[in-house]
């Protein structure tokens, strides 16, 4: 192989590895932030759940995604 071809292969491999490393670290950071946010919301919900007066009050707690879901028994049929 010529020196030019070798340089292209080595440079391409190095750039690919650097790119993969950047993507990997970006994913690690994004997933780390997601984990921290979910842990925070889980702790808050867990505290509210266990401090509820009874299971009915706990089932009415809103989560971070909106109001508490209606029970299936109270759902109207179409």
PDB file of N, CA, C and O in Angstrom, residues 6-73:
ATOM      1  N   UNK A   6      -2.461   4.532   3.231  1.00  0.00           N
ATOM      2  CA  UNK A   6      -2.314   4.219   4.654  1.00  0.00           C
ATOM      3  C   UNK A   6      -2.741   5.399   5.518  1.00  0.00           C
ATOM      4  O   UNK A   6      -3.450   5.226   6.522  1.00  0.00           O
ATOM      5  N   UNK A   7      -2.336   6.579   5.142  1.00  0.00           N
ATOM      6  CA  UNK A   7      -2.726   7.775   5.890  1.00  0.00           C
ATOM      7  C   UNK A   7      -4.240   7.979   5.873  1.00  0.00           C
ATOM      8  O   UNK A   7      -4.832   8.362   6.891  1.00  0.00           O
ATOM      9  N   UNK A   8      -4.869   7.741   4.729  1.00  0.00           N
ATOM     10  CA  UNK A   8      -6.320   7.889   4.637  1.00  0.00           C
ATOM     11  C   UNK A   8      -7.011   6.881   5.552  1.00  0.00           C
ATOM     12  O   UNK A   8      -7.959   7.222   6.273  1.00  0.00           O
ATOM     13  N   UNK A   9      -6.536   5.647   5.555  1.00  0.00           N
ATOM     14  CA  UNK A   9      -7.148   4.612   6.398  1.00  0.00           C
ATOM     15  C   UNK A   9      -6.952   4.944   7.877  1.00  0.00           C
ATOM     16  O   UNK A   9      -7.897   4.877   8.674  1.00  0.00           O
ATOM     17  N   UNK A  10      -5.755   5.327   8.256  1.00  0.00           N
ATOM     18  CA  UNK A  10      -5.473   5.644   9.655  1.00  0.00           C
ATOM     19  C   UNK A  10      -6.267   6.873  10.088  1.00  0.00           C
ATOM     20  O   UNK A  10      -6.882   6.885  11.168  1.00  0.00           O
ATOM     21  N   UNK A  11      -6.270   7.918   9.258  1.00  0.00           N
ATOM     22  CA  UNK A  11      -7.019   9.128   9.602  1.00  0.00           C
ATOM     23  C   UNK A  11      -8.523   8.855   9.665  1.00  0.00           C
ATOM     24  O   UNK A  11      -9.215   9.357  10.557  1.00  0.00           O
ATOM     25  N   UNK A  12      -9.025   8.066   8.750  1.00  0.00           N
ATOM     26  CA  UNK A  12     -10.454   7.719   8.768  1.00  0.00           C
ATOM     27  C   UNK A  12     -10.829   6.932  10.006  1.00  0.00           C
ATOM     28  O   UNK A  12     -11.858   7.183  10.642  1.00  0.00           O
ATOM     29  N   UNK A  13      -9.976   5.983  10.376  1.00  0.00           N
ATOM     30  CA  UNK A  13     -10.228   5.185  11.570  1.00  0.00           C
ATOM     31  C   UNK A  13     -10.179   6.054  12.824  1.00  0.00           C
ATOM     32  O   UNK A  13     -11.050   5.953  13.697  1.00  0.00           O
ATOM     33  N   UNK A  14      -9.175   6.914  12.905  1.00  0.00           N
ATOM     34  CA  UNK A  14      -9.046   7.803  14.055  1.00  0.00           C
ATOM     35  C   UNK A  14     -10.250   8.736  14.169  1.00  0.00           C
ATOM     36  O   UNK A  14     -10.818   8.909  15.252  1.00  0.00           O
ATOM     37  N   UNK A  15     -10.662   9.324  13.060  1.00  0.00           N
ATOM     38  CA  UNK A  15     -11.825  10.220  13.070  1.00  0.00           C
ATOM     39  C   UNK A  15     -13.105   9.482  13.438  1.00  0.00           C
ATOM     40  O   UNK A  15     -13.958  10.014  14.156  1.00  0.00           O
ATOM     41  N   UNK A  16     -13.238   8.243  12.958  1.00  0.00           N
ATOM     42  CA  UNK A  16     -14.404   7.441  13.310  1.00  0.00           C
ATOM     43  C   UNK A  16     -14.428   7.145  14.809  1.00  0.00           C
ATOM     44  O   UNK A  16     -15.474   7.253  15.463  1.00  0.00           O
ATOM     45  N   UNK A  17     -13.284   6.793  15.363  1.00  0.00           N
ATOM     46  CA  UNK A  17     -13.214   6.510  16.799  1.00  0.00           C
ATOM     47  C   UNK A  17     -13.483   7.765  17.626  1.00  0.00           C
ATOM     48  O   UNK A  17     -14.171   7.690  18.660  1.00  0.00           O
ATOM     49  N   UNK A  18     -12.969   8.898  17.201  1.00  0.00           N
ATOM     50  CA  UNK A  18     -13.230  10.145  17.919  1.00  0.00           C
ATOM     51  C   UNK A  18     -14.718  10.487  17.853  1.00  0.00           C
ATOM     52  O   UNK A  18     -15.330  10.867  18.856  1.00  0.00           O
ATOM     53  N   UNK A  19     -15.313  10.337  16.673  1.00  0.00           N
ATOM     54  CA  UNK A  19     -16.748  10.603  16.526  1.00  0.00           C
ATOM     55  C   UNK A  19     -17.590   9.682  17.399  1.00  0.00           C
ATOM     56  O   UNK A  19     -18.543  10.118  18.067  1.00  0.00           O
ATOM     57  N   UNK A  20     -17.233   8.400  17.421  1.00  0.00           N
ATOM     58  CA  UNK A  20     -17.972   7.443  18.248  1.00  0.00           C
ATOM     59  C   UNK A  20     -17.808   7.786  19.729  1.00  0.00           C
ATOM     60  O   UNK A  20     -18.756   7.663  20.509  1.00  0.00           O
ATOM     61  N   UNK A  21     -16.635   8.242  20.117  1.00  0.00           N
ATOM     62  CA  UNK A  21     -16.411   8.629  21.507  1.00  0.00           C
ATOM     63  C   UNK A  21     -17.260   9.837  21.886  1.00  0.00           C
ATOM     64  O   UNK A  21     -17.858   9.870  22.968  1.00  0.00           O
ATOM     65  N   UNK A  22     -17.326  10.823  21.002  1.00  0.00           N
ATOM     66  CA  UNK A  22     -18.143  12.013  21.274  1.00  0.00           C
ATOM     67  C   UNK A  22     -19.614  11.625  21.411  1.00  0.00           C
ATOM     68  O   UNK A  22     -20.306  12.063  22.336  1.00  0.00           O
ATOM     69  N   UNK A  23     -20.098  10.774  20.512  1.00  0.00           N
ATOM     70  CA  UNK A  23     -21.494  10.334  20.575  1.00  0.00           C
ATOM     71  C   UNK A  23     -21.747   9.555  21.861  1.00  0.00           C
ATOM     72  O   UNK A  23     -22.768   9.754  22.540  1.00  0.00           O
ATOM     73  N   UNK A  24     -20.817   8.695  22.230  1.00  0.00           N
ATOM     74  CA  UNK A  24     -20.966   7.904  23.451  1.00  0.00           C
ATOM     75  C   UNK A  24     -21.032   8.797  24.686  1.00  0.00           C
ATOM     76  O   UNK A  24     -21.907   8.621  25.548  1.00  0.00           O
ATOM     77  N   UNK A  25     -20.133   9.776  24.781  1.00  0.00           N
ATOM     78  CA  UNK A  25     -20.148  10.668  25.939  1.00  0.00           C
ATOM     79  C   UNK A  25     -21.400  11.533  25.958  1.00  0.00           C
ATOM     80  O   UNK A  25     -21.944  11.822  27.030  1.00  0.00           O
ATOM     81  N   UNK A  26     -21.880  11.937  24.790  1.00  0.00           N
ATOM     82  CA  UNK A  26     -23.128  12.706  24.736  1.00  0.00           C
ATOM     83  C   UNK A  26     -24.290  11.865  25.263  1.00  0.00           C
ATOM     84  O   UNK A  26     -25.121  12.347  26.040  1.00  0.00           O
ATOM     85  N   UNK A  27     -24.348  10.592  24.859  1.00  0.00           N
ATOM     86  CA  UNK A  27     -25.404   9.706  25.355  1.00  0.00           C
ATOM     87  C   UNK A  27     -25.287   9.483  26.858  1.00  0.00           C
ATOM     88  O   UNK A  27     -26.296   9.440  27.566  1.00  0.00           O
ATOM     89  N   UNK A  28     -24.070   9.330  27.350  1.00  0.00           N
ATOM     90  CA  UNK A  28     -23.874   9.152  28.791  1.00  0.00           C
ATOM     91  C   UNK A  28     -24.389  10.372  29.550  1.00  0.00           C
ATOM     92  O   UNK A  28     -25.079  10.239  30.570  1.00  0.00           O
ATOM     93  N   UNK A  29     -24.082  11.558  29.060  1.00  0.00           N
ATOM     94  CA  UNK A  29     -24.555  12.775  29.726  1.00  0.00           C
ATOM     95  C   UNK A  29     -26.072  12.904  29.666  1.00  0.00           C
ATOM     96  O   UNK A  29     -26.723  13.229  30.667  1.00  0.00           O
ATOM     97  N   UNK A  30     -26.658  12.647  28.494  1.00  0.00           N
ATOM     98  CA  UNK A  30     -28.116  12.754  28.354  1.00  0.00           C
ATOM     99  C   UNK A  30     -28.818  11.752  29.263  1.00  0.00           C
ATOM    100  O   UNK A  30     -29.768  12.100  29.974  1.00  0.00           O
ATOM    101  N   UNK A  31     -28.355  10.517  29.250  1.00  0.00           N
ATOM    102  CA  UNK A  31     -28.979   9.498  30.091  1.00  0.00           C
ATOM    103  C   UNK A  31     -28.743   9.778  31.575  1.00  0.00           C
ATOM    104  O   UNK A  31     -29.602   9.477  32.413  1.00  0.00           O
ATOM    105  N   UNK A  32     -27.610  10.347  31.925  1.00  0.00           N
ATOM    106  CA  UNK A  32     -27.357  10.722  33.312  1.00  0.00           C
ATOM    107  C   UNK A  32     -28.326  11.795  33.787  1.00  0.00           C
ATOM    108  O   UNK A  32     -28.867  11.712  34.890  1.00  0.00           O
ATOM    109  N   UNK A  33     -28.558  12.800  32.946  1.00  0.00           N
ATOM    110  CA  UNK A  33     -29.516  13.858  33.288  1.00  0.00           C
ATOM    111  C   UNK A  33     -30.922  13.274  33.394  1.00  0.00           C
ATOM    112  O   UNK A  33     -31.674  13.603  34.324  1.00  0.00           O
ATOM    113  N   UNK A  34     -31.290  12.399  32.459  1.00  0.00           N
ATOM    114  CA  UNK A  34     -32.606  11.755  32.527  1.00  0.00           C
ATOM    115  C   UNK A  34     -32.752  10.970  33.829  1.00  0.00           C
ATOM    116  O   UNK A  34     -33.801  11.022  34.472  1.00  0.00           O
ATOM    117  N   UNK A  35     -31.726  10.247  34.199  1.00  0.00           N
ATOM    118  CA  UNK A  35     -31.774   9.454  35.429  1.00  0.00           C
ATOM    119  C   UNK A  35     -31.956  10.357  36.651  1.00  0.00           C
ATOM    120  O   UNK A  35     -32.750  10.039  37.547  1.00  0.00           O
ATOM    121  N   UNK A  36     -31.226  11.464  36.686  1.00  0.00           N
ATOM    122  CA  UNK A  36     -31.360  12.378  37.815  1.00  0.00           C
ATOM    123  C   UNK A  36     -32.766  12.966  37.894  1.00  0.00           C
ATOM    124  O   UNK A  36     -33.340  13.074  38.988  1.00  0.00           O
ATOM    125  N   UNK A  37     -33.339  13.353  36.763  1.00  0.00           N
ATOM    126  CA  UNK A  37     -34.689  13.920  36.750  1.00  0.00           C
ATOM    127  C   UNK A  37     -35.725  12.885  37.190  1.00  0.00           C
ATOM    128  O   UNK A  37     -36.618  13.180  37.984  1.00  0.00           O
ATOM    129  N   UNK A  38     -35.604  11.675  36.679  1.00  0.00           N
ATOM    130  CA  UNK A  38     -36.556  10.624  37.047  1.00  0.00           C
ATOM    131  C   UNK A  38     -36.429  10.290  38.527  1.00  0.00           C
ATOM    132  O   UNK A  38     -37.437  10.099  39.220  1.00  0.00           O
ATOM    133  N   UNK A  39     -35.203  10.228  39.027  1.00  0.00           N
ATOM    134  CA  UNK A  39     -34.999   9.941  40.454  1.00  0.00           C
ATOM    135  C   UNK A  39     -35.628  11.018  41.321  1.00  0.00           C
ATOM    136  O   UNK A  39     -36.256  10.718  42.339  1.00  0.00           O
ATOM    137  N   UNK A  40     -35.475  12.271  40.924  1.00  0.00           N
ATOM    138  CA  UNK A  40     -36.055  13.391  41.668  1.00  0.00           C
ATOM    139  C   UNK A  40     -37.580  13.271  41.704  1.00  0.00           C
ATOM    140  O   UNK A  40     -38.191  13.376  42.769  1.00  0.00           O
ATOM    141  N   UNK A  41     -38.198  13.017  40.545  1.00  0.00           N
ATOM    142  CA  UNK A  41     -39.659  12.901  40.492  1.00  0.00           C
ATOM    143  C   UNK A  41     -40.147  11.661  41.252  1.00  0.00           C
ATOM    144  O   UNK A  41     -41.191  11.706  41.901  1.00  0.00           O
ATOM    145  N   UNK A  42     -39.388  10.586  41.180  1.00  0.00           N
ATOM    146  CA  UNK A  42     -39.769   9.376  41.899  1.00  0.00           C
ATOM    147  C   UNK A  42     -39.743   9.612  43.413  1.00  0.00           C
ATOM    148  O   UNK A  42     -40.660   9.197  44.126  1.00  0.00           O
ATOM    149  N   UNK A  43     -38.694  10.278  43.893  1.00  0.00           N
ATOM    150  CA  UNK A  43     -38.617  10.565  45.332  1.00  0.00           C
ATOM    151  C   UNK A  43     -39.782  11.432  45.779  1.00  0.00           C
ATOM    152  O   UNK A  43     -40.401  11.166  46.819  1.00  0.00           O
ATOM    153  N   UNK A  44     -40.106  12.464  45.013  1.00  0.00           N
ATOM    154  CA  UNK A  44     -41.221  13.341  45.376  1.00  0.00           C
ATOM    155  C   UNK A  44     -42.543  12.588  45.383  1.00  0.00           C
ATOM    156  O   UNK A  44     -43.351  12.729  46.302  1.00  0.00           O
ATOM    157  N   UNK A  45     -42.793  11.788  44.355  1.00  0.00           N
ATOM    158  CA  UNK A  45     -44.037  11.038  44.293  1.00  0.00           C
ATOM    159  C   UNK A  45     -44.107  10.022  45.426  1.00  0.00           C
ATOM    160  O   UNK A  45     -45.155   9.840  46.048  1.00  0.00           O
ATOM    161  N   UNK A  46     -42.982   9.366  45.691  1.00  0.00           N
ATOM    162  CA  UNK A  46     -42.962   8.364  46.753  1.00  0.00           C
ATOM    163  C   UNK A  46     -43.277   8.993  48.117  1.00  0.00           C
ATOM    164  O   UNK A  46     -44.036   8.422  48.905  1.00  0.00           O
ATOM    165  N   UNK A  47     -42.720  10.169  48.377  1.00  0.00           N
ATOM    166  CA  UNK A  47     -43.021  10.860  49.635  1.00  0.00           C
ATOM    167  C   UNK A  47     -44.504  11.197  49.727  1.00  0.00           C
ATOM    168  O   UNK A  47     -45.136  10.997  50.772  1.00  0.00           O
ATOM    169  N   UNK A  48     -45.079  11.713  48.630  1.00  0.00           N
ATOM    170  CA  UNK A  48     -46.502  12.055  48.654  1.00  0.00           C
ATOM    171  C   UNK A  48     -47.367  10.810  48.773  1.00  0.00           C
ATOM    172  O   UNK A  48     -48.380  10.803  49.462  1.00  0.00           O
ATOM    173  N   UNK A  49     -46.967   9.731  48.114  1.00  0.00           N
ATOM    174  CA  UNK A  49     -47.734   8.494  48.158  1.00  0.00           C
ATOM    175  C   UNK A  49     -47.777   7.934  49.575  1.00  0.00           C
ATOM    176  O   UNK A  49     -48.841   7.600  50.096  1.00  0.00           O
ATOM    177  N   UNK A  50     -46.628   7.830  50.225  1.00  0.00           N
ATOM    178  CA  UNK A  50     -46.583   7.218  51.547  1.00  0.00           C
ATOM    179  C   UNK A  50     -47.123   8.130  52.637  1.00  0.00           C
ATOM    180  O   UNK A  50     -47.442   7.667  53.733  1.00  0.00           O
ATOM    181  N   UNK A  51     -47.249   9.422  52.343  1.00  0.00           N
ATOM    182  CA  UNK A  51     -47.840  10.307  53.348  1.00  0.00           C
ATOM    183  C   UNK A  51     -49.347  10.481  53.142  1.00  0.00           C
ATOM    184  O   UNK A  51     -49.993  11.188  53.914  1.00  0.00           O
ATOM    185  N   UNK A  52     -49.913   9.836  52.156  1.00  0.00           N
ATOM    186  CA  UNK A  52     -51.361   9.912  51.918  1.00  0.00           C
ATOM    187  C   UNK A  52     -52.105   9.215  53.057  1.00  0.00           C
ATOM    188  O   UNK A  52     -51.598   8.277  53.683  1.00  0.00           O
ATOM    189  N   UNK A  53     -53.310   9.675  53.310  1.00  0.00           N
ATOM    190  CA  UNK A  53     -54.098   9.151  54.423  1.00  0.00           C
ATOM    191  C   UNK A  53     -54.482   7.683  54.216  1.00  0.00           C
ATOM    192  O   UNK A  53     -54.447   6.885  55.151  1.00  0.00           O
ATOM    193  N   UNK A  54     -54.866   7.329  53.003  1.00  0.00           N
ATOM    194  CA  UNK A  54     -55.244   5.957  52.705  1.00  0.00           C
ATOM    195  C   UNK A  54     -54.957   5.666  51.236  1.00  0.00           C
ATOM    196  O   UNK A  54     -54.501   6.528  50.500  1.00  0.00           O
ATOM    197  N   UNK A  55     -55.259   4.455  50.817  1.00  0.00           N
ATOM    198  CA  UNK A  55     -54.943   4.047  49.442  1.00  0.00           C
ATOM    199  C   UNK A  55     -55.780   4.824  48.428  1.00  0.00           C
ATOM    200  O   UNK A  55     -55.321   5.109  47.328  1.00  0.00           O
ATOM    201  N   UNK A  56     -56.990   5.184  48.795  1.00  0.00           N
ATOM    202  CA  UNK A  56     -57.831   5.964  47.892  1.00  0.00           C
ATOM    203  C   UNK A  56     -57.212   7.345  47.646  1.00  0.00           C
ATOM    204  O   UNK A  56     -57.169   7.816  46.517  1.00  0.00           O
ATOM    205  N   UNK A  57     -56.754   7.984  48.696  1.00  0.00           N
ATOM    206  CA  UNK A  57     -56.102   9.294  48.545  1.00  0.00           C
ATOM    207  C   UNK A  57     -54.813   9.150  47.742  1.00  0.00           C
ATOM    208  O   UNK A  57     -54.492   9.999  46.909  1.00  0.00           O
ATOM    209  N   UNK A  58     -54.093   8.073  47.962  1.00  0.00           N
ATOM    210  CA  UNK A  58     -52.855   7.857  47.217  1.00  0.00           C
ATOM    211  C   UNK A  58     -53.131   7.625  45.739  1.00  0.00           C
ATOM    212  O   UNK A  58     -52.372   8.069  44.882  1.00  0.00           O
ATOM    213  N   UNK A  59     -54.238   6.959  45.432  1.00  0.00           N
ATOM    214  CA  UNK A  59     -54.554   6.700  44.026  1.00  0.00           C
ATOM    215  C   UNK A  59     -54.986   7.959  43.294  1.00  0.00           C
ATOM    216  O   UNK A  59     -54.948   8.000  42.069  1.00  0.00           O
ATOM    217  N   UNK A  60     -55.378   8.983  44.015  1.00  0.00           N
ATOM    218  CA  UNK A  60     -55.801  10.238  43.403  1.00  0.00           C
ATOM    219  C   UNK A  60     -54.654  11.229  43.228  1.00  0.00           C
ATOM    220  O   UNK A  60     -54.862  12.317  42.708  1.00  0.00           O
ATOM    221  N   UNK A  61     -53.455  10.854  43.649  1.00  0.00           N
ATOM    222  CA  UNK A  61     -52.315  11.751  43.511  1.00  0.00           C
ATOM    223  C   UNK A  61     -51.999  11.961  42.034  1.00  0.00           C
ATOM    224  O   UNK A  61     -51.904  10.996  41.282  1.00  0.00           O
ATOM    225  N   UNK A  62     -51.823  13.202  41.626  1.00  0.00           N
ATOM    226  CA  UNK A  62     -51.415  13.418  40.240  1.00  0.00           C
ATOM    227  C   UNK A  62     -49.935  13.078  40.091  1.00  0.00           C
ATOM    228  O   UNK A  62     -49.146  13.288  41.004  1.00  0.00           O
ATOM    229  N   UNK A  63     -49.598  12.527  38.947  1.00  0.00           N
ATOM    230  CA  UNK A  63     -48.181  12.295  38.700  1.00  0.00           C
ATOM    231  C   UNK A  63     -47.623  13.484  37.921  1.00  0.00           C
ATOM    232  O   UNK A  63     -48.310  14.479  37.718  1.00  0.00           O
ATOM    233  N   UNK A  64     -46.418  13.402  37.487  1.00  0.00           N
ATOM    234  CA  UNK A  64     -45.793  14.519  36.797  1.00  0.00           C
ATOM    235  C   UNK A  64     -46.283  14.658  35.356  1.00  0.00           C
ATOM    236  O   UNK A  64     -45.948  15.599  34.678  1.00  0.00           O
ATOM    237  N   UNK A  65     -47.087  13.720  34.896  1.00  0.00           N
ATOM    238  CA  UNK A  65     -47.556  13.741  33.515  1.00  0.00           C
ATOM    239  C   UNK A  65     -49.013  14.170  33.395  1.00  0.00           C
ATOM    240  O   UNK A  65     -49.607  14.045  32.345  1.00  0.00           O
ATOM    241  N   UNK A  66     -49.598  14.642  34.473  1.00  0.00           N
ATOM    242  CA  UNK A  66     -50.983  15.090  34.414  1.00  0.00           C
ATOM    243  C   UNK A  66     -51.772  14.578  35.591  1.00  0.00           C
ATOM    244  O   UNK A  66     -51.222  14.072  36.556  1.00  0.00           O
ATOM    245  N   UNK A  67     -53.096  14.695  35.518  1.00  0.00           N
ATOM    246  CA  UNK A  67     -53.939  14.265  36.633  1.00  0.00           C
ATOM    247  C   UNK A  67     -53.955  12.757  36.789  1.00  0.00           C
ATOM    248  O   UNK A  67     -53.550  12.022  35.892  1.00  0.00           O
ATOM    249  N   UNK A  68     -54.412  12.326  37.923  1.00  0.00           N
ATOM    250  CA  UNK A  68     -54.504  10.893  38.179  1.00  0.00           C
ATOM    251  C   UNK A  68     -55.490  10.266  37.205  1.00  0.00           C
ATOM    252  O   UNK A  68     -56.504  10.850  36.861  1.00  0.00           O
ATOM    253  N   UNK A  69     -55.196   9.071  36.735  1.00  0.00           N
ATOM    254  CA  UNK A  69     -56.098   8.398  35.795  1.00  0.00           C
ATOM    255  C   UNK A  69     -57.398   8.001  36.480  1.00  0.00           C
ATOM    256  O   UNK A  69     -57.414   7.702  37.681  1.00  0.00           O
ATOM    257  N   UNK A  70     -58.478   8.009  35.720  1.00  0.00           N
ATOM    258  CA  UNK A  70     -59.766   7.571  36.249  1.00  0.00           C
ATOM    259  C   UNK A  70     -59.735   6.060  36.429  1.00  0.00           C
ATOM    260  O   UNK A  70     -59.047   5.350  35.706  1.00  0.00           O
ATOM    261  N   UNK A  71     -60.479   5.583  37.391  1.00  0.00           N
ATOM    262  CA  UNK A  71     -60.512   4.142  37.582  1.00  0.00           C
ATOM    263  C   UNK A  71     -61.271   3.504  36.421  1.00  0.00           C
ATOM    264  O   UNK A  71     -62.204   4.106  35.866  1.00  0.00           O
ATOM    265  N   UNK A  72     -60.914   2.313  36.040  1.00  0.00           N
ATOM    266  CA  UNK A  72     -61.601   1.641  34.916  1.00  0.00           C
ATOM    267  C   UNK A  72     -63.101   1.450  35.180  1.00  0.00           C
ATOM    268  O   UNK A  72     -63.888   1.452  34.255  1.00  0.00           O
ATOM    269  N   UNK A  73     -63.479   1.298  36.443  1.00  0.00           N
ATOM    270  CA  UNK A  73     -64.890   1.072  36.761  1.00  0.00           C
ATOM    271  C   UNK A  73     -65.733   2.324  36.489  1.00  0.00           C
ATOM    272  O   UNK A  73     -66.921   2.225  36.196  1.00  0.00           O
TER     273      UNK A  73
END
